Amino acid sequence: MRISPASQLCLTGALLLFSLLAPAYAQKESIGKAFYLTKLPDKKGDQELRQVTKTPDLSERALQAGLAPPISDWCSSLVWPVHSPHSQAMFPHPLAVQAHADGLALGYSPDSRVTDSLKDGKVFQKGTDFRFHYTESVRIGLEGFLVDRTVVDDYSDWQVTALWKKENNALRATFGHGNPFVYFEKDSDLPFQIRFSARKPNRNDEPVGPLVFRIDQLNGAHTQKPGAFQLQVNAGKNVGVGSRGRLVYDFNGDGETDRIETFGLMATAPVESQFESYDSAKKELTANLTRGEFQDFKNGSVRLEFWKCFGEGELQIDLAASSITLPIDQGTYFPGQDGQLIKAQLEKKPGNIIATQSDVEKKAADVFFCEGNIMGVTVNDTHYGIFGPGASEWKMDSALKPGDSLNEQSLNFGKSDYLSVAVLPDRKEATIRFFSQSAYAFVKDTKVEYRYLPKQAKVETTFRVEVDQKEGDSNQTLFALYPHQHKNLSDGKLTDYQYQSARGLMKVVTGNSFTTSIPFLGVLPALPLTEEKRANYETWLTEFHQQIT
């Protein structure tokens, strides 16, 4: 029976915590001065205890192998089906995954959100809720295949295999911490089915089908004030139509957004021939949608985005009566018909009245790469590589090519029964080709070993995997390492690829093992409370932080 070190630690911690909180009358066994409980108390104060009786969801193969179910781990909702017969969202960074009746859903959230903490529906702490929210982008299953429950088929130190089984059909998905890949294997004649899910946009916060006006190659000092615009807007006879505008800055021309200024809601009157004048100077900047610092322009660019945030029907803008003032000397520009910000104001004529895009349903996934057995898609502004077996042709519903879009796809590889899916750091061709080299080295086992070096006061930890090489020339995989790992890497080669996570920037290393060497400086249980030493706390903590990072 195998129990991972993490499981042992979590089990011990759970017993200890429970022993501290439980009433004294609960039956207990002593170990020296410590004790553990063997019986749940009947009550917690005046409240009845909520007791849940569950057995771990393990497959027959896992039970026969004597697999010890993980306790209080990142995949516990898959093992202990308290809230769902499948799982809740799990976070094996950089991915997030969730099991459903029809397969495994994947997502990746590169952006954090900080909001207020709520209790009983009311704010009790401002700005303390920090999260990387889970958003489903891709779901992989078998065509027409549903199961009543998803079970654990295998488990090692930082990886788990989930099983969907019914009658003569079975699907397995293997995923783990630090692995950008998920490996799928099937025992079925049913084809793989992939579905893509576009998150429903928050039109109040995010531009949807915006009109965009842009200017490039800006140089000069910033005025240290927000930009401004005056727009002439009309919604015709449509009632209850609102719009927003924002200015997006790239101050140094590197293609990255440095600042966003989002202005308050613009409401329109239902009068067909009446254009309303909107002056951003009379609209407050929306605090939670405005971010970034002022910078001088060095080959920079600015774009104005204007979009409908609610209501039915089109919005019109009179270009000849609109203007944009940028935060730079002589910064008054006018929106042109070609989407450029220009110096010359347009003449009054019917052709200079343009409309926002109508509400058109957009397919979820944009194909950016499709070659042989490899497909790259962008969903919810994140990128995924889908790697089918090279020995068989993809049999798709249609002949896909870059630039196409789709909501779902059936993939039939003939006799081949596997594929892998990876979250990609970007959508460059070189990136998906690089990841394809490791896409067929399926990780089958994960092991972590450590040793303490007392003379050097260091802990060396080695992480190893065993792989099943399905095809191709490479039997090496990829690891995405947390900051405390890649900053203390002693054996392993870092690449330039990286991901964002709730635990910091993750960097990718190649190979089937890596080793970290981290100084052990002892444990500081408490700081002294003497008044004369209090002034040194900040210095001590800063020095300590510098030594361990």
XYZ file of C-alpha atoms in Angstrom, residues 63-532:
470
model
C -8.186 -1.327 -5.343
C -6.366 -4.454 -6.515
C -3.081 -2.513 -6.563
C -3.664 -1.431 -2.953
C -3.642 2.258 -3.870
C -3.907 4.503 -0.823
C -6.393 7.299 -1.555
C -4.948 10.808 -1.120
C -6.391 12.799 1.786
C -6.727 16.602 1.903
C -4.907 16.959 -1.397
C -5.511 19.081 -4.515
C -7.434 16.209 -6.143
C -9.517 15.250 -3.090
C -12.841 16.178 -4.706
C -12.169 13.514 -7.342
C -11.386 10.892 -4.684
C -14.076 11.754 -2.124
C -17.358 12.510 -3.977
C -19.043 14.682 -1.346
C -20.250 17.506 -3.598
C -20.246 15.770 -6.994
C -20.006 12.204 -8.333
C -17.220 13.505 -10.588
C -15.214 16.381 -9.083
C -15.065 20.052 -8.309
C -12.524 22.341 -9.986
C -8.953 21.166 -9.311
C -5.822 23.270 -9.815
C -2.770 21.285 -10.977
C -0.997 24.482 -12.084
C -0.640 25.833 -14.661
C -3.885 24.107 -15.671
C -7.220 23.938 -13.921
C -9.388 20.868 -14.587
C -12.789 19.481 -13.606
C -14.307 16.064 -14.204
C -17.840 15.845 -15.610
C -20.107 13.007 -16.681
C -18.979 13.413 -20.299
C -15.235 13.959 -19.811
C -12.575 16.294 -18.463
C -12.753 20.088 -18.771
C -9.573 22.174 -18.954
C -8.862 25.846 -18.441
C -6.023 28.257 -17.755
C -6.375 31.641 -16.071
C -3.313 33.883 -16.551
C -4.835 36.872 -14.737
C -5.601 37.281 -11.060
C -8.605 39.051 -9.598
C -8.704 40.882 -6.296
C -12.178 41.535 -4.939
C -13.866 42.139 -1.606
C -14.416 39.230 0.763
C -18.064 38.458 1.438
C -19.789 36.901 4.426
C -23.505 36.178 4.282
C -23.653 38.225 1.092
C -22.100 41.311 2.670
C -18.609 42.816 2.360
C -16.620 42.335 5.545
C -13.088 42.822 4.164
C -12.179 45.044 1.221
C -9.662 43.864 -1.371
C -8.693 40.629 0.410
C -10.093 37.970 -1.972
C -7.250 36.991 -4.332
C -8.038 34.382 -6.968
C -7.133 32.951 -10.343
C -10.652 31.994 -11.378
C -11.341 28.712 -13.166
C -12.892 29.138 -16.604
C -13.577 26.095 -18.763
C -12.178 26.370 -22.291
C -11.805 22.801 -23.578
C -13.641 19.564 -22.725
C -12.472 16.143 -23.943
C -14.569 12.996 -23.867
C -15.903 10.290 -26.160
C -18.732 10.896 -28.594
C -22.090 10.160 -26.918
C -20.391 8.726 -23.800
C -21.719 9.544 -20.301
C -20.982 7.922 -16.934
C -22.612 8.135 -13.508
C -19.350 8.734 -11.664
C -15.671 9.414 -12.299
C -13.154 7.421 -10.235
C -9.435 7.432 -9.511
C -7.514 4.817 -11.482
C -3.962 5.698 -10.400
C -2.141 8.155 -8.174
C 1.497 9.056 -7.508
C 3.361 11.836 -5.723
C 1.961 14.749 -7.763
C -0.172 13.140 -10.466
C -3.550 11.417 -10.730
C -5.377 9.391 -13.396
C -9.167 9.700 -13.625
C -11.336 6.968 -15.165
C -14.696 7.150 -16.944
C -16.007 3.595 -17.472
C -19.331 2.169 -18.619
C -19.922 -1.254 -20.101
C -17.222 -1.821 -22.748
C -16.090 1.795 -23.029
C -13.411 3.461 -20.912
C -11.623 6.818 -20.972
C -8.621 7.768 -18.828
C -7.137 11.236 -18.288
C -3.820 11.773 -16.491
C -2.821 15.182 -15.112
C -0.648 16.597 -12.345
C 1.025 19.605 -10.771
C 3.531 21.376 -12.989
C 2.542 19.428 -16.096
C 1.197 21.559 -18.975
C -0.091 18.344 -20.633
C -3.130 16.176 -19.990
C -2.876 12.655 -21.440
C -6.007 10.891 -22.714
C -6.263 7.169 -23.442
C -9.360 5.220 -24.423
C -10.497 1.626 -24.652
C -13.426 2.149 -26.980
C -14.441 2.315 -30.619
C -16.066 5.692 -29.958
C -14.135 8.670 -31.397
C -12.702 11.380 -29.186
C -14.850 14.480 -28.983
C -13.498 17.917 -28.143
C -15.781 20.821 -27.251
C -14.768 24.425 -26.775
C -16.466 26.870 -24.411
C -16.232 30.633 -24.726
C -16.918 32.334 -21.417
C -19.830 34.697 -21.482
C -18.253 38.141 -21.628
C -18.980 40.793 -19.076
C -19.892 43.479 -21.585
C -19.750 46.141 -18.923
C -16.065 45.359 -18.286
C -14.826 43.914 -21.586
C -15.174 45.230 -25.147
C -17.398 43.032 -27.316
C -17.294 43.789 -31.037
C -15.862 47.283 -30.440
C -15.235 50.049 -32.924
C -11.468 50.632 -32.749
C -9.489 53.729 -33.735
C -5.698 53.624 -33.456
C -2.578 55.724 -33.852
C 1.039 54.471 -33.793
C 4.583 55.872 -33.593
C 3.852 58.431 -30.891
C 6.824 60.119 -29.226
C 6.840 62.766 -26.523
C 6.291 63.579 -22.882
C 3.096 62.490 -21.160
C 0.927 65.329 -19.841
C 0.325 63.393 -16.605
C -3.412 63.562 -17.231
C -5.821 60.937 -18.627
C -6.749 61.071 -22.288
C -10.148 62.391 -23.343
C -12.702 62.092 -26.140
C -15.857 63.699 -27.410
C -18.200 61.341 -29.254
C -21.480 61.912 -31.045
C -23.528 58.740 -30.463
C -27.019 57.672 -31.543
C -29.002 54.491 -30.819
C -31.929 55.356 -33.130
C -35.283 54.270 -31.726
C -33.753 51.518 -29.593
C -34.647 51.784 -25.926
C -32.234 50.954 -23.106
C -28.938 50.943 -25.001
C -25.705 51.707 -23.175
C -22.106 52.001 -24.306
C -18.606 52.397 -22.937
C -15.344 53.801 -24.195
C -11.773 53.208 -23.159
C -8.255 54.287 -24.149
C -5.585 51.588 -24.340
C -1.905 52.617 -24.230
C 1.293 50.900 -25.334
C 3.824 53.559 -24.344
C 7.000 51.904 -25.681
C 5.750 50.052 -28.774
C 6.547 46.540 -27.503
C 3.032 45.249 -28.190
C 2.128 45.018 -24.487
C -0.642 47.074 -22.870
C 0.834 49.511 -20.314
C -2.279 51.433 -19.273
C -6.062 51.286 -19.717
C -8.459 54.148 -18.991
C -12.126 53.111 -18.961
C -14.823 55.761 -18.784
C -18.293 55.668 -17.282
C -21.474 54.424 -18.889
C -23.001 56.325 -21.800
C -26.795 56.008 -22.018
C -28.643 56.923 -25.237
C -32.084 58.399 -25.878
C -34.572 56.529 -28.145
C -34.857 59.356 -30.692
C -34.017 58.254 -34.223
C -32.361 61.426 -35.488
C -30.835 62.653 -32.235
C -27.102 62.217 -31.615
C -26.027 62.634 -27.997
C -22.735 64.324 -27.221
C -20.498 62.458 -24.786
C -17.548 64.243 -23.239
C -15.199 61.952 -21.291
C -14.206 64.918 -19.139
C -17.697 64.693 -17.655
C -17.361 60.934 -17.103
C -15.383 59.615 -14.174
C -12.796 56.934 -14.808
C -14.087 53.545 -13.628
C -11.604 52.665 -10.873
C -11.607 48.876 -11.155
C -11.296 49.029 -14.970
C -8.500 51.614 -15.046
C -4.945 50.476 -14.395
C -1.308 51.219 -15.269
C 0.973 54.209 -14.674
C 1.609 57.287 -16.800
C 4.708 57.009 -19.011
C 6.288 59.061 -21.771
C 5.689 57.903 -25.344
C 8.602 56.200 -27.137
C 7.327 54.825 -30.445
C 4.084 54.206 -28.569
C 0.511 53.640 -29.663
C -2.989 54.442 -28.418
C -6.328 53.020 -29.420
C -9.849 54.114 -28.619
C -12.313 51.236 -28.161
C -16.034 51.973 -28.195
C -18.606 49.231 -27.669
C -22.209 48.504 -26.744
C -22.411 47.104 -23.221
C -26.147 46.396 -23.112
C -29.306 46.687 -25.188
C -30.504 45.600 -28.631
C -29.706 47.164 -31.994
C -26.793 49.144 -33.402
C -25.094 52.271 -32.141
C -23.932 54.942 -34.590
C -21.027 57.391 -34.288
C -20.755 60.612 -36.258
C -17.038 60.660 -37.046
C -17.042 64.208 -38.364
C -18.359 65.507 -35.030
C -16.105 63.391 -32.780
C -12.552 63.918 -31.523
C -9.926 62.342 -29.233
C -7.421 64.255 -27.100
C -4.342 62.216 -26.231
C -2.136 62.973 -23.194
C 0.695 64.381 -25.318
C 1.450 67.863 -26.726
C -0.700 68.711 -29.752
C -2.643 65.557 -29.042
C -6.020 66.273 -30.705
C -6.985 63.634 -33.283
C -10.088 62.613 -35.185
C -11.489 59.125 -35.899
C -11.140 58.094 -39.534
C -13.238 55.663 -41.572
C -10.313 53.235 -41.830
C -9.980 52.892 -38.059
C -7.021 55.255 -37.785
C -6.781 58.374 -35.624
C -5.900 61.220 -37.976
C -5.024 64.907 -37.673
C -7.538 66.257 -40.191
C -11.190 66.491 -39.197
C -13.593 64.794 -41.619
C -16.161 66.731 -43.576
C -19.851 66.334 -42.808
C -21.328 63.678 -45.094
C -23.492 60.530 -44.666
C -20.559 58.153 -45.184
C -18.923 59.407 -42.026
C -21.616 57.915 -39.804
C -20.588 54.359 -38.885
C -22.283 51.715 -36.723
C -21.115 49.196 -34.147
C -21.194 45.554 -35.104
C -24.495 43.722 -34.768
C -24.746 40.969 -32.172
C -23.299 37.948 -33.981
C -22.696 34.618 -32.273
C -18.996 33.885 -32.373
C -17.640 30.373 -32.329
C -15.617 29.536 -29.259
C -12.250 28.455 -30.684
C -10.021 30.116 -33.256
C -7.678 27.737 -35.083
C -4.164 29.176 -35.360
C -2.326 25.989 -36.380
C -3.457 22.833 -38.154
C -0.956 20.472 -39.680
C -1.238 16.701 -39.943
C -1.936 15.371 -36.453
C -1.506 18.675 -34.576
C -4.028 21.457 -34.013
C -3.596 24.744 -32.148
C -6.614 26.715 -30.920
C -7.201 29.902 -28.958
C -10.136 29.887 -26.532
C -10.906 32.673 -24.044
C -7.592 34.357 -24.940
C -5.634 31.257 -23.898
C -3.938 28.785 -26.215
C -3.994 24.997 -26.462
C -2.200 22.380 -28.523
C -4.034 19.145 -29.407
C -1.691 16.325 -30.403
C -3.111 13.238 -32.091
C -1.157 10.123 -33.047
C 1.091 10.655 -36.020
C 0.562 7.168 -37.398
C -3.045 7.954 -38.333
C -4.654 10.808 -40.137
C -7.055 13.131 -38.412
C -10.567 12.380 -39.545
C -12.328 15.653 -38.865
C -15.802 16.945 -39.554
C -14.231 19.402 -41.977
C -10.880 20.295 -43.445
C -9.648 22.815 -40.899
C -7.077 25.478 -41.622
C -5.615 28.406 -39.634
C -8.149 31.192 -39.351
C -11.142 28.856 -39.033
C -13.290 28.760 -35.893
C -15.295 25.968 -34.308
C -17.314 24.919 -31.271
C -16.604 21.205 -31.259
C -14.709 18.563 -33.180
C -14.875 14.775 -33.415
C -11.461 13.145 -33.751
C -11.181 9.563 -34.960
C -7.709 8.086 -35.222
C -8.631 4.638 -36.452
C -6.809 2.086 -34.329
C -4.899 4.679 -32.295
C -6.415 5.261 -28.881
C -4.641 8.268 -27.359
C -4.086 12.002 -27.625
C -2.609 14.749 -25.464
C -3.659 18.338 -24.875
C -1.331 21.084 -23.617
C -1.901 24.637 -22.474
C 0.575 26.795 -24.414
C 2.317 29.996 -23.276
C 1.508 31.666 -26.631
C 0.178 30.881 -30.114
C 3.447 31.028 -32.056
C 4.180 28.226 -34.515
C 7.594 27.644 -32.925
C 5.920 27.118 -29.536
C 3.436 24.462 -30.632
C 6.184 22.652 -32.554
C 8.395 22.687 -29.445
C 5.600 21.261 -27.276
C 4.855 18.595 -29.899
C 8.284 17.059 -29.191
C 7.134 16.115 -25.665
C 3.460 15.494 -26.457
C 3.875 11.716 -26.852
C 6.010 11.070 -23.747
C 3.070 10.225 -21.467
C 4.017 10.595 -17.790
C 3.060 7.402 -15.944
C 4.616 7.816 -12.498
C 5.945 10.693 -10.392
C 8.378 10.437 -7.480
C 9.945 13.015 -5.180
C 13.026 12.281 -3.066
C 14.972 14.571 -0.752
C 18.062 14.595 1.414
C 19.343 17.043 4.019
C 22.973 18.172 3.832
C 23.771 19.384 7.385
C 27.221 20.798 6.577
C 25.798 22.971 3.804
C 22.495 23.526 5.656
C 20.633 22.680 2.468
C 17.774 20.437 1.404
C 18.196 18.804 -2.002
C 14.966 17.587 -3.600
C 14.819 15.565 -6.805
C 11.630 15.189 -8.818
C 11.533 12.274 -11.275
C 8.992 10.879 -13.708
C 8.625 7.661 -15.661
C 7.212 7.997 -19.159
C 5.470 5.809 -21.696
C 6.790 6.920 -25.076
C 3.867 6.462 -27.453
C 5.758 7.566 -30.572
C 8.296 10.066 -31.820
C 11.981 10.605 -31.106
C 11.762 12.193 -27.652
C 11.085 10.446 -24.358
C 11.414 13.657 -22.333
C 8.598 15.695 -20.858
C 8.201 19.292 -19.662
C 7.881 20.627 -16.112
C 6.429 24.022 -15.158
C 8.231 25.047 -11.960
C 7.038 27.301 -9.157
C 9.246 30.282 -8.145
C 10.764 28.473 -5.166
C 11.792 25.704 -7.565
C 13.167 27.552 -10.597
C 14.979 30.101 -8.393
C 16.794 27.242 -6.625
C 17.273 24.902 -9.588
C 20.551 22.959 -9.359
C 19.936 20.327 -12.043
C 17.768 21.062 -15.076
C 17.658 23.418 -18.055
C 15.152 26.257 -18.094
C 13.511 27.326 -21.339
C 12.094 30.763 -22.147
C 8.490 29.530 -21.758
C 6.489 30.525 -18.693
C 2.995 30.627 -17.168
C 1.189 32.681 -14.544
C -0.285 31.041 -11.453
C -1.665 31.897 -8.028
C 1.721 30.883 -6.590
C 3.768 33.078 -8.896
C 5.470 32.862 -12.273
C 6.064 29.287 -13.448
C 8.999 28.570 -15.761
C 9.328 25.521 -18.026
C 12.200 23.044 -17.871
C 12.792 20.020 -20.109
C 13.776 16.484 -19.115
C 12.478 13.683 -16.926
C 13.893 15.004 -13.658
C 15.070 18.169 -11.974
C 16.693 18.955 -8.631
C 16.375 21.939 -6.327
C 18.807 22.965 -3.585
C 17.230 25.204 -0.953
C 18.999 26.592 2.142
C 17.522 25.486 5.454
C 17.942 28.329 7.925
C 16.024 26.809 10.793
C 12.548 27.554 12.045
C 11.766 30.830 13.771
C 8.772 30.068 16.020
C 8.272 33.620 17.283
C 9.822 37.098 17.382
C 10.802 38.526 20.783
C 8.442 41.160 22.098
C 11.018 43.349 23.807
C 10.495 47.007 22.927
C 14.181 47.755 22.285
